[in-house]
C-alpha cells in the first residue's frame, strides 16, 4: 500500500511538472509570437504620437501635430501663395482642405491616444490575459497585426503618389521663387499631408484591427460547438464576447460618429466650393479636394467594413447554434427510439448523448450586427433542466442577443452601411468629377 501511494504521488508530481512545462511553453509562444507583433505596433504608435503616457509625451505629441500638420502648411500658404485666385492656385481651397484634413486627424489622434493611455495596447486590443487570451490564436493575431501595416500602406501609397504628382505639376506651372525653394515647399507640403493622413488612417485601421480580433474570437467560438461542453459554458463564453463588443462600441462610438459627420461635411463643402466657383477648376488648383476626398472616404469605408464584418459574424453564431441544436436533437431522438430501455433523467426527460459534428459543418459565411453596452454578469447554474431544454434556451438566448457593433443603440449592419456608403461615394464622385478634369480651354 505504501509503495502504491508513493507511486501515485510520483505520478501526480510528474503530471504537475508536465502541466507547468506546458504553461511555460504557452507563455513562451505568446511572448515570441504576439509580443513581437504588438511591440512593433506599439513602436509605430509611439512614433506618430498615439502613446501619450506622461505629460511630456502628451505635449510632445500635440506640439508635433500642430507644427507639422497645421503650422507648416499655414506658414507656406501665408508667405508663398498668392492672395488673388488664378488659374493654378485658389488659396481658399487650400485653407478649407487643410481645416478638414487637420480636424479628422486631430480627432483620430485624440480618441486613440485617450484609449491607449487609459487601457494600454494589449487591453485596448483585448489580447491580454485578463480578457481570456487564447494562445492557440497567437498566429492569427500576429497575422492581423501584419495586415494592419499592409492595409495602411496599400491605401496610403497610391494617394501619396497622386499628391506628390499634383504638387510636382503645380511646381512646374507655378514656381515659388528659386528652384530650391519650390522643391523645399513641395517636400514640406507632402510631409505635412502624409503625416495627417497617416494619423487619420491609423485610427481607422486600429478600429479595423480591434474588430478583426473579435472576428477571430467569434470564429473560434463557432468551433466550440464541436466539443462536448455543457451548454452553460457556451452561454457564458457568448456573454463574455458580447461584453467585449459592448466595450468596443462604447469606446469607438464617438469616433465613428464624428468621422462620419466630418467626412460628410468635408465632401459637401468641397462640392459647394467647386460648383459655386465661377473660375476654371482644373487638376492643379482643385485636385487636393479629390485627393482629400479619397483619403477620407477610404478611412470611413475601413471603419464601416470592420463594424459590419464583426456584426455579421456575431449574428452568424445564431445559425451555427440552431443547426447544432437541430442535429443534436435529431440524433438523440434516433438513439432513444432504437434503444429498448432509454435511461431517464431525474425529471423524466430522455438523457441525450453528445453528438460530435464534423468541422466542415461549422465553416460557413457569417453575418454581423451590433449591441449596446452591457455589464458582464455570470450566468446562474441550474441542473434541473434536460439537455434539450438547455440547448433550446441557448438558441433562444442567441436569437435575443445577436451581438455586434452598435452606435447609441443603432446596429451597424449591412442595410445601414449600404445607405451610408452610397451617400458618401456619390458625394466623392461629384467632387472628383469637378476637380480631376482636363479642360480643353
PDB file of N, CA and C in Angstrom, residues 28-112:
ATOM      1  N   UNK A  28       5.862  31.179 -23.433  1.00  0.00           N
ATOM      2  CA  UNK A  28       6.972  31.485 -24.344  1.00  0.00           C
ATOM      3  C   UNK A  28       6.472  31.731 -25.763  1.00  0.00           C
ATOM      4  N   UNK A  29       5.520  30.871 -26.184  1.00  0.00           N
ATOM      5  CA  UNK A  29       4.929  31.055 -27.506  1.00  0.00           C
ATOM      6  C   UNK A  29       4.223  32.392 -27.615  1.00  0.00           C
ATOM      7  N   UNK A  30       3.524  32.766 -26.545  1.00  0.00           N
ATOM      8  CA  UNK A  30       2.830  34.058 -26.538  1.00  0.00           C
ATOM      9  C   UNK A  30       3.829  35.197 -26.673  1.00  0.00           C
ATOM     10  N   UNK A  31       4.956  35.098 -25.918  1.00  0.00           N
ATOM     11  CA  UNK A  31       5.948  36.161 -25.951  1.00  0.00           C
ATOM     12  C   UNK A  31       6.639  36.251 -27.299  1.00  0.00           C
ATOM     13  N   UNK A  32       6.876  35.094 -27.939  1.00  0.00           N
ATOM     14  CA  UNK A  32       7.633  35.114 -29.179  1.00  0.00           C
ATOM     15  C   UNK A  32       6.777  35.442 -30.396  1.00  0.00           C
ATOM     16  N   UNK A  33       5.483  35.223 -30.340  1.00  0.00           N
ATOM     17  CA  UNK A  33       4.625  35.472 -31.499  1.00  0.00           C
ATOM     18  C   UNK A  33       3.894  36.808 -31.374  1.00  0.00           C
ATOM     19  N   UNK A  34       2.969  36.877 -30.452  1.00  0.00           N
ATOM     20  CA  UNK A  34       2.141  38.072 -30.341  1.00  0.00           C
ATOM     21  C   UNK A  34       2.928  39.261 -29.819  1.00  0.00           C
ATOM     22  N   UNK A  35       3.805  39.030 -28.858  1.00  0.00           N
ATOM     23  CA  UNK A  35       4.517  40.155 -28.240  1.00  0.00           C
ATOM     24  C   UNK A  35       5.378  40.896 -29.254  1.00  0.00           C
ATOM     25  N   UNK A  36       6.031  40.158 -30.152  1.00  0.00           N
ATOM     26  CA  UNK A  36       6.849  40.825 -31.167  1.00  0.00           C
ATOM     27  C   UNK A  36       5.998  41.708 -32.064  1.00  0.00           C
ATOM     28  N   UNK A  37       4.860  41.177 -32.484  1.00  0.00           N
ATOM     29  CA  UNK A  37       3.976  41.973 -33.343  1.00  0.00           C
ATOM     30  C   UNK A  37       3.398  43.163 -32.591  1.00  0.00           C
ATOM     31  N   UNK A  38       3.030  42.936 -31.329  1.00  0.00           N
ATOM     32  CA  UNK A  38       2.487  44.040 -30.526  1.00  0.00           C
ATOM     33  C   UNK A  38       3.541  45.098 -30.252  1.00  0.00           C
ATOM     34  N   UNK A  39       4.774  44.674 -30.016  1.00  0.00           N
ATOM     35  CA  UNK A  39       5.849  45.644 -29.793  1.00  0.00           C
ATOM     36  C   UNK A  39       6.104  46.477 -31.039  1.00  0.00           C
ATOM     37  N   UNK A  40       6.044  45.824 -32.190  1.00  0.00           N
ATOM     38  CA  UNK A  40       6.213  46.571 -33.442  1.00  0.00           C
ATOM     39  C   UNK A  40       5.076  47.565 -33.649  1.00  0.00           C
ATOM     40  N   UNK A  41       3.859  47.142 -33.337  1.00  0.00           N
ATOM     41  CA  UNK A  41       2.713  48.041 -33.436  1.00  0.00           C
ATOM     42  C   UNK A  41       2.833  49.195 -32.444  1.00  0.00           C
ATOM     43  N   UNK A  42       3.248  48.889 -31.223  1.00  0.00           N
ATOM     44  CA  UNK A  42       3.385  49.940 -30.211  1.00  0.00           C
ATOM     45  C   UNK A  42       4.468  50.939 -30.590  1.00  0.00           C
ATOM     46  N   UNK A  43       5.561  50.456 -31.195  1.00  0.00           N
ATOM     47  CA  UNK A  43       6.616  51.367 -31.658  1.00  0.00           C
ATOM     48  C   UNK A  43       6.087  52.314 -32.733  1.00  0.00           C
ATOM     49  N   UNK A  44       5.304  51.783 -33.656  1.00  0.00           N
ATOM     50  CA  UNK A  44       4.689  52.616 -34.687  1.00  0.00           C
ATOM     51  C   UNK A  44       3.780  53.673 -34.065  1.00  0.00           C
ATOM     52  N   UNK A  45       2.978  53.277 -33.084  1.00  0.00           N
ATOM     53  CA  UNK A  45       2.064  54.218 -32.445  1.00  0.00           C
ATOM     54  C   UNK A  45       2.826  55.284 -31.658  1.00  0.00           C
ATOM     55  N   UNK A  46       3.958  54.912 -31.061  1.00  0.00           N
ATOM     56  CA  UNK A  46       4.769  55.888 -30.340  1.00  0.00           C
ATOM     57  C   UNK A  46       5.379  56.905 -31.290  1.00  0.00           C
ATOM     58  N   UNK A  47       5.816  56.448 -32.455  1.00  0.00           N
ATOM     59  CA  UNK A  47       6.442  57.352 -33.424  1.00  0.00           C
ATOM     60  C   UNK A  47       5.468  58.437 -33.866  1.00  0.00           C
ATOM     61  N   UNK A  48       4.217  58.078 -34.057  1.00  0.00           N
ATOM     62  CA  UNK A  48       3.222  59.047 -34.522  1.00  0.00           C
ATOM     63  C   UNK A  48       2.409  59.665 -33.380  1.00  0.00           C
ATOM     64  N   UNK A  49       2.865  59.486 -32.145  1.00  0.00           N
ATOM     65  CA  UNK A  49       2.303  60.233 -31.023  1.00  0.00           C
ATOM     66  C   UNK A  49       1.024  59.704 -30.436  1.00  0.00           C
ATOM     67  N   UNK A  50       0.668  58.442 -30.708  1.00  0.00           N
ATOM     68  CA  UNK A  50      -0.556  57.891 -30.139  1.00  0.00           C
ATOM     69  C   UNK A  50      -0.383  57.454 -28.685  1.00  0.00           C
ATOM     70  N   UNK A  51       0.805  57.043 -28.316  1.00  0.00           N
ATOM     71  CA  UNK A  51       1.072  56.590 -26.940  1.00  0.00           C
ATOM     72  C   UNK A  51       1.465  57.799 -26.088  1.00  0.00           C
ATOM     73  N   UNK A  52       0.509  58.344 -25.380  1.00  0.00           N
ATOM     74  CA  UNK A  52       0.723  59.537 -24.547  1.00  0.00           C
ATOM     75  C   UNK A  52       0.572  59.144 -23.081  1.00  0.00           C
ATOM     76  N   UNK A  53       1.654  58.614 -22.507  1.00  0.00           N
ATOM     77  CA  UNK A  53       1.604  58.058 -21.157  1.00  0.00           C
ATOM     78  C   UNK A  53       2.075  59.024 -20.076  1.00  0.00           C
ATOM     79  N   UNK A  54       2.541  60.195 -20.455  1.00  0.00           N
ATOM     80  CA  UNK A  54       3.022  61.177 -19.483  1.00  0.00           C
ATOM     81  C   UNK A  54       2.746  62.577 -20.008  1.00  0.00           C
ATOM     82  N   UNK A  55       2.931  63.554 -19.148  1.00  0.00           N
ATOM     83  CA  UNK A  55       2.726  64.945 -19.557  1.00  0.00           C
ATOM     84  C   UNK A  55       3.688  65.324 -20.675  1.00  0.00           C
ATOM     85  N   UNK A  56       4.920  64.833 -20.566  1.00  0.00           N
ATOM     86  CA  UNK A  56       5.918  65.149 -21.587  1.00  0.00           C
ATOM     87  C   UNK A  56       5.517  64.596 -22.947  1.00  0.00           C
ATOM     88  N   UNK A  57       5.101  63.320 -22.997  1.00  0.00           N
ATOM     89  CA  UNK A  57       4.720  62.720 -24.281  1.00  0.00           C
ATOM     90  C   UNK A  57       3.447  63.348 -24.843  1.00  0.00           C
ATOM     91  N   UNK A  58       2.526  63.762 -23.948  1.00  0.00           N
ATOM     92  CA  UNK A  58       1.312  64.447 -24.424  1.00  0.00           C
ATOM     93  C   UNK A  58       1.680  65.764 -25.098  1.00  0.00           C
ATOM     94  N   UNK A  59       2.522  66.561 -24.437  1.00  0.00           N
ATOM     95  CA  UNK A  59       2.938  67.844 -25.009  1.00  0.00           C
ATOM     96  C   UNK A  59       3.733  67.645 -26.290  1.00  0.00           C
ATOM     97  N   UNK A  60       4.633  66.661 -26.289  1.00  0.00           N
ATOM     98  CA  UNK A  60       5.444  66.412 -27.475  1.00  0.00           C
ATOM     99  C   UNK A  60       4.582  65.969 -28.650  1.00  0.00           C
ATOM    100  N   UNK A  61       3.604  65.099 -28.382  1.00  0.00           N
ATOM    101  CA  UNK A  61       2.745  64.592 -29.446  1.00  0.00           C
ATOM    102  C   UNK A  61       1.910  65.700 -30.073  1.00  0.00           C
ATOM    103  N   UNK A  62       1.253  66.492 -29.236  1.00  0.00           N
ATOM    104  CA  UNK A  62       0.378  67.524 -29.777  1.00  0.00           C
ATOM    105  C   UNK A  62       1.161  68.702 -30.355  1.00  0.00           C
ATOM    106  N   UNK A  63       2.322  68.977 -29.796  1.00  0.00           N
ATOM    107  CA  UNK A  63       3.155  70.032 -30.374  1.00  0.00           C
ATOM    108  C   UNK A  63       3.645  69.612 -31.753  1.00  0.00           C
ATOM    109  N   UNK A  64       4.048  68.352 -31.889  1.00  0.00           N
ATOM    110  CA  UNK A  64       4.476  67.853 -33.207  1.00  0.00           C
ATOM    111  C   UNK A  64       3.329  67.913 -34.208  1.00  0.00           C
ATOM    112  N   UNK A  65       2.137  67.520 -33.753  1.00  0.00           N
ATOM    113  CA  UNK A  65       0.986  67.566 -34.659  1.00  0.00           C
ATOM    114  C   UNK A  65       0.678  68.987 -35.105  1.00  0.00           C
ATOM    115  N   UNK A  66       0.668  69.920 -34.171  1.00  0.00           N
ATOM    116  CA  UNK A  66       0.354  71.313 -34.523  1.00  0.00           C
ATOM    117  C   UNK A  66       1.409  71.913 -35.443  1.00  0.00           C
ATOM    118  N   UNK A  67       2.657  71.573 -35.225  1.00  0.00           N
ATOM    119  CA  UNK A  67       3.725  72.148 -36.041  1.00  0.00           C
ATOM    120  C   UNK A  67       3.716  71.547 -37.449  1.00  0.00           C
ATOM    121  N   UNK A  68       3.659  70.211 -37.529  1.00  0.00           N
ATOM    122  CA  UNK A  68       3.797  69.544 -38.832  1.00  0.00           C
ATOM    123  C   UNK A  68       2.500  69.595 -39.632  1.00  0.00           C
ATOM    124  N   UNK A  69       1.372  69.318 -38.976  1.00  0.00           N
ATOM    125  CA  UNK A  69       0.108  69.176 -39.704  1.00  0.00           C
ATOM    126  C   UNK A  69      -0.630  70.489 -39.897  1.00  0.00           C
ATOM    127  N   UNK A  70      -0.374  71.494 -39.049  1.00  0.00           N
ATOM    128  CA  UNK A  70      -1.154  72.738 -39.122  1.00  0.00           C
ATOM    129  C   UNK A  70      -0.266  73.949 -39.418  1.00  0.00           C
ATOM    130  N   UNK A  71       0.728  74.179 -38.553  1.00  0.00           N
ATOM    131  CA  UNK A  71       1.523  75.409 -38.670  1.00  0.00           C
ATOM    132  C   UNK A  71       2.353  75.445 -39.953  1.00  0.00           C
ATOM    133  N   UNK A  72       2.963  74.335 -40.318  1.00  0.00           N
ATOM    134  CA  UNK A  72       3.823  74.317 -41.514  1.00  0.00           C
ATOM    135  C   UNK A  72       3.055  74.662 -42.788  1.00  0.00           C
ATOM    136  N   UNK A  73       1.935  73.995 -43.108  1.00  0.00           N
ATOM    137  CA  UNK A  73       1.210  74.403 -44.326  1.00  0.00           C
ATOM    138  C   UNK A  73       0.620  75.811 -44.242  1.00  0.00           C
ATOM    139  N   UNK A  74       0.171  76.223 -43.043  1.00  0.00           N
ATOM    140  CA  UNK A  74      -0.339  77.592 -42.907  1.00  0.00           C
ATOM    141  C   UNK A  74       0.747  78.616 -43.199  1.00  0.00           C
ATOM    142  N   UNK A  75       1.938  78.366 -42.714  1.00  0.00           N
ATOM    143  CA  UNK A  75       3.067  79.267 -42.973  1.00  0.00           C
ATOM    144  C   UNK A  75       3.335  79.368 -44.469  1.00  0.00           C
ATOM    145  N   UNK A  76       3.310  78.226 -45.163  1.00  0.00           N
ATOM    146  CA  UNK A  76       3.574  78.231 -46.609  1.00  0.00           C
ATOM    147  C   UNK A  76       2.457  78.953 -47.364  1.00  0.00           C
ATOM    148  N   UNK A  77       1.203  78.696 -46.984  1.00  0.00           N
ATOM    149  CA  UNK A  77       0.087  79.367 -47.657  1.00  0.00           C
ATOM    150  C   UNK A  77       0.146  80.876 -47.457  1.00  0.00           C
ATOM    151  N   UNK A  78       0.562  81.318 -46.278  1.00  0.00           N
ATOM    152  CA  UNK A  78       0.542  82.750 -45.965  1.00  0.00           C
ATOM    153  C   UNK A  78       1.672  83.507 -46.659  1.00  0.00           C
ATOM    154  N   UNK A  79       2.844  82.921 -46.708  1.00  0.00           N
ATOM    155  CA  UNK A  79       4.008  83.658 -47.193  1.00  0.00           C
ATOM    156  C   UNK A  79       4.367  83.364 -48.648  1.00  0.00           C
ATOM    157  N   UNK A  80       3.922  82.262 -49.192  1.00  0.00           N
ATOM    158  CA  UNK A  80       4.364  81.900 -50.537  1.00  0.00           C
ATOM    159  C   UNK A  80       3.225  81.788 -51.546  1.00  0.00           C
ATOM    160  N   UNK A  81       1.984  81.769 -51.085  1.00  0.00           N
ATOM    161  CA  UNK A  81       0.866  81.660 -52.013  1.00  0.00           C
ATOM    162  C   UNK A  81       0.275  83.030 -52.275  1.00  0.00           C
ATOM    163  N   UNK A  82      -0.225  83.214 -53.492  1.00  0.00           N
ATOM    164  CA  UNK A  82      -0.827  84.486 -53.869  1.00  0.00           C
ATOM    165  C   UNK A  82      -2.222  84.605 -53.244  1.00  0.00           C
ATOM    166  N   UNK A  83      -2.576  85.800 -52.818  1.00  0.00           N
ATOM    167  CA  UNK A  83      -3.884  86.029 -52.201  1.00  0.00           C
ATOM    168  C   UNK A  83      -4.996  86.165 -53.228  1.00  0.00           C
ATOM    169  N   UNK A  84      -4.654  86.391 -54.487  1.00  0.00           N
ATOM    170  CA  UNK A  84      -5.669  86.525 -55.542  1.00  0.00           C
ATOM    171  C   UNK A  84      -5.780  85.207 -56.308  1.00  0.00           C
ATOM    172  N   UNK A  85      -7.003  84.747 -56.558  1.00  0.00           N
ATOM    173  CA  UNK A  85      -7.166  83.483 -57.293  1.00  0.00           C
ATOM    174  C   UNK A  85      -6.607  83.601 -58.701  1.00  0.00           C
ATOM    175  N   UNK A  86      -6.030  82.516 -59.174  1.00  0.00           N
ATOM    176  CA  UNK A  86      -5.554  82.467 -60.547  1.00  0.00           C
ATOM    177  C   UNK A  86      -5.828  81.082 -61.110  1.00  0.00           C
ATOM    178  N   UNK A  87      -5.344  80.838 -62.286  1.00  0.00           N
ATOM    179  CA  UNK A  87      -5.670  79.597 -62.977  1.00  0.00           C
ATOM    180  C   UNK A  87      -5.117  78.366 -62.269  1.00  0.00           C
ATOM    181  N   UNK A  88      -4.007  78.525 -61.550  1.00  0.00           N
ATOM    182  CA  UNK A  88      -3.345  77.367 -60.965  1.00  0.00           C
ATOM    183  C   UNK A  88      -3.386  77.351 -59.438  1.00  0.00           C
ATOM    184  N   UNK A  89      -4.027  78.313 -58.825  1.00  0.00           N
ATOM    185  CA  UNK A  89      -3.980  78.379 -57.365  1.00  0.00           C
ATOM    186  C   UNK A  89      -5.174  79.145 -56.818  1.00  0.00           C
ATOM    187  N   UNK A  90      -5.929  78.509 -55.905  1.00  0.00           N
ATOM    188  CA  UNK A  90      -7.041  79.155 -55.206  1.00  0.00           C
ATOM    189  C   UNK A  90      -6.796  78.954 -53.712  1.00  0.00           C
ATOM    190  N   UNK A  91      -6.418  80.028 -53.043  1.00  0.00           N
ATOM    191  CA  UNK A  91      -5.975  79.927 -51.652  1.00  0.00           C
ATOM    192  C   UNK A  91      -7.083  79.454 -50.722  1.00  0.00           C
ATOM    193  N   UNK A  92      -8.319  79.871 -50.985  1.00  0.00           N
ATOM    194  CA  UNK A  92      -9.425  79.457 -50.114  1.00  0.00           C
ATOM    195  C   UNK A  92      -9.627  77.947 -50.161  1.00  0.00           C
ATOM    196  N   UNK A  93      -9.402  77.345 -51.331  1.00  0.00           N
ATOM    197  CA  UNK A  93      -9.490  75.887 -51.435  1.00  0.00           C
ATOM    198  C   UNK A  93      -8.472  75.222 -50.520  1.00  0.00           C
ATOM    199  N   UNK A  94      -7.261  75.720 -50.558  1.00  0.00           N
ATOM    200  CA  UNK A  94      -6.188  75.119 -49.755  1.00  0.00           C
ATOM    201  C   UNK A  94      -6.490  75.206 -48.256  1.00  0.00           C
ATOM    202  N   UNK A  95      -7.027  76.333 -47.806  1.00  0.00           N
ATOM    203  CA  UNK A  95      -7.314  76.505 -46.381  1.00  0.00           C
ATOM    204  C   UNK A  95      -8.457  75.598 -45.922  1.00  0.00           C
ATOM    205  N   UNK A  96      -9.475  75.461 -46.752  1.00  0.00           N
ATOM    206  CA  UNK A  96     -10.590  74.585 -46.386  1.00  0.00           C
ATOM    207  C   UNK A  96     -10.153  73.118 -46.348  1.00  0.00           C
ATOM    208  N   UNK A  97      -9.341  72.731 -47.312  1.00  0.00           N
ATOM    209  CA  UNK A  97      -8.827  71.355 -47.315  1.00  0.00           C
ATOM    210  C   UNK A  97      -7.992  71.106 -46.070  1.00  0.00           C
ATOM    211  N   UNK A  98      -7.122  72.051 -45.726  1.00  0.00           N
ATOM    212  CA  UNK A  98      -6.280  71.903 -44.531  1.00  0.00           C
ATOM    213  C   UNK A  98      -7.118  71.825 -43.268  1.00  0.00           C
ATOM    214  N   UNK A  99      -8.197  72.607 -43.186  1.00  0.00           N
ATOM    215  CA  UNK A  99      -9.035  72.610 -41.984  1.00  0.00           C
ATOM    216  C   UNK A  99      -9.673  71.237 -41.747  1.00  0.00           C
ATOM    217  N   UNK A 100     -10.297  70.666 -42.764  1.00  0.00           N
ATOM    218  CA  UNK A 100     -10.950  69.366 -42.592  1.00  0.00           C
ATOM    219  C   UNK A 100      -9.925  68.244 -42.416  1.00  0.00           C
ATOM    220  N   UNK A 101      -8.829  68.334 -43.138  1.00  0.00           N
ATOM    221  CA  UNK A 101      -7.791  67.312 -43.019  1.00  0.00           C
ATOM    222  C   UNK A 101      -7.213  67.299 -41.615  1.00  0.00           C
ATOM    223  N   UNK A 102      -6.953  68.458 -41.050  1.00  0.00           N
ATOM    224  CA  UNK A 102      -6.414  68.542 -39.688  1.00  0.00           C
ATOM    225  C   UNK A 102      -7.453  68.135 -38.653  1.00  0.00           C
ATOM    226  N   UNK A 103      -8.728  68.440 -38.925  1.00  0.00           N
ATOM    227  CA  UNK A 103      -9.781  68.122 -37.962  1.00  0.00           C
ATOM    228  C   UNK A 103      -9.946  66.613 -37.790  1.00  0.00           C
ATOM    229  N   UNK A 104     -10.032  65.873 -38.890  1.00  0.00           N
ATOM    230  CA  UNK A 104     -10.211  64.419 -38.774  1.00  0.00           C
ATOM    231  C   UNK A 104      -8.970  63.763 -38.185  1.00  0.00           C
ATOM    232  N   UNK A 105      -7.792  64.274 -38.541  1.00  0.00           N
ATOM    233  CA  UNK A 105      -6.560  63.705 -37.984  1.00  0.00           C
ATOM    234  C   UNK A 105      -6.449  63.990 -36.494  1.00  0.00           C
ATOM    235  N   UNK A 106      -6.807  65.213 -36.076  1.00  0.00           N
ATOM    236  CA  UNK A 106      -6.724  65.570 -34.652  1.00  0.00           C
ATOM    237  C   UNK A 106      -7.682  64.740 -33.821  1.00  0.00           C
ATOM    238  N   UNK A 107      -8.886  64.506 -34.317  1.00  0.00           N
ATOM    239  CA  UNK A 107      -9.826  63.714 -33.539  1.00  0.00           C
ATOM    240  C   UNK A 107      -9.405  62.252 -33.497  1.00  0.00           C
ATOM    241  N   UNK A 108      -8.830  61.753 -34.568  1.00  0.00           N
ATOM    242  CA  UNK A 108      -8.304  60.391 -34.557  1.00  0.00           C
ATOM    243  C   UNK A 108      -7.198  60.256 -33.526  1.00  0.00           C
ATOM    244  N   UNK A 109      -6.292  61.219 -33.489  1.00  0.00           N
ATOM    245  CA  UNK A 109      -5.212  61.208 -32.502  1.00  0.00           C
ATOM    246  C   UNK A 109      -5.754  61.310 -31.087  1.00  0.00           C
ATOM    247  N   UNK A 110      -6.753  62.167 -30.879  1.00  0.00           N
ATOM    248  CA  UNK A 110      -7.330  62.354 -29.553  1.00  0.00           C
ATOM    249  C   UNK A 110      -8.024  61.093 -29.055  1.00  0.00           C
ATOM    250  N   UNK A 111      -8.839  60.478 -29.884  1.00  0.00           N
ATOM    251  CA  UNK A 111      -9.608  59.303 -29.475  1.00  0.00           C
ATOM    252  C   UNK A 111      -8.710  58.109 -29.202  1.00  0.00           C
ATOM    253  N   UNK A 112      -7.792  57.810 -30.123  1.00  0.00           N
ATOM    254  CA  UNK A 112      -6.933  56.635 -29.960  1.00  0.00           C
ATOM    255  C   UNK A 112      -5.970  56.828 -28.803  1.00  0.00           C
TER     256      UNK A 112
END
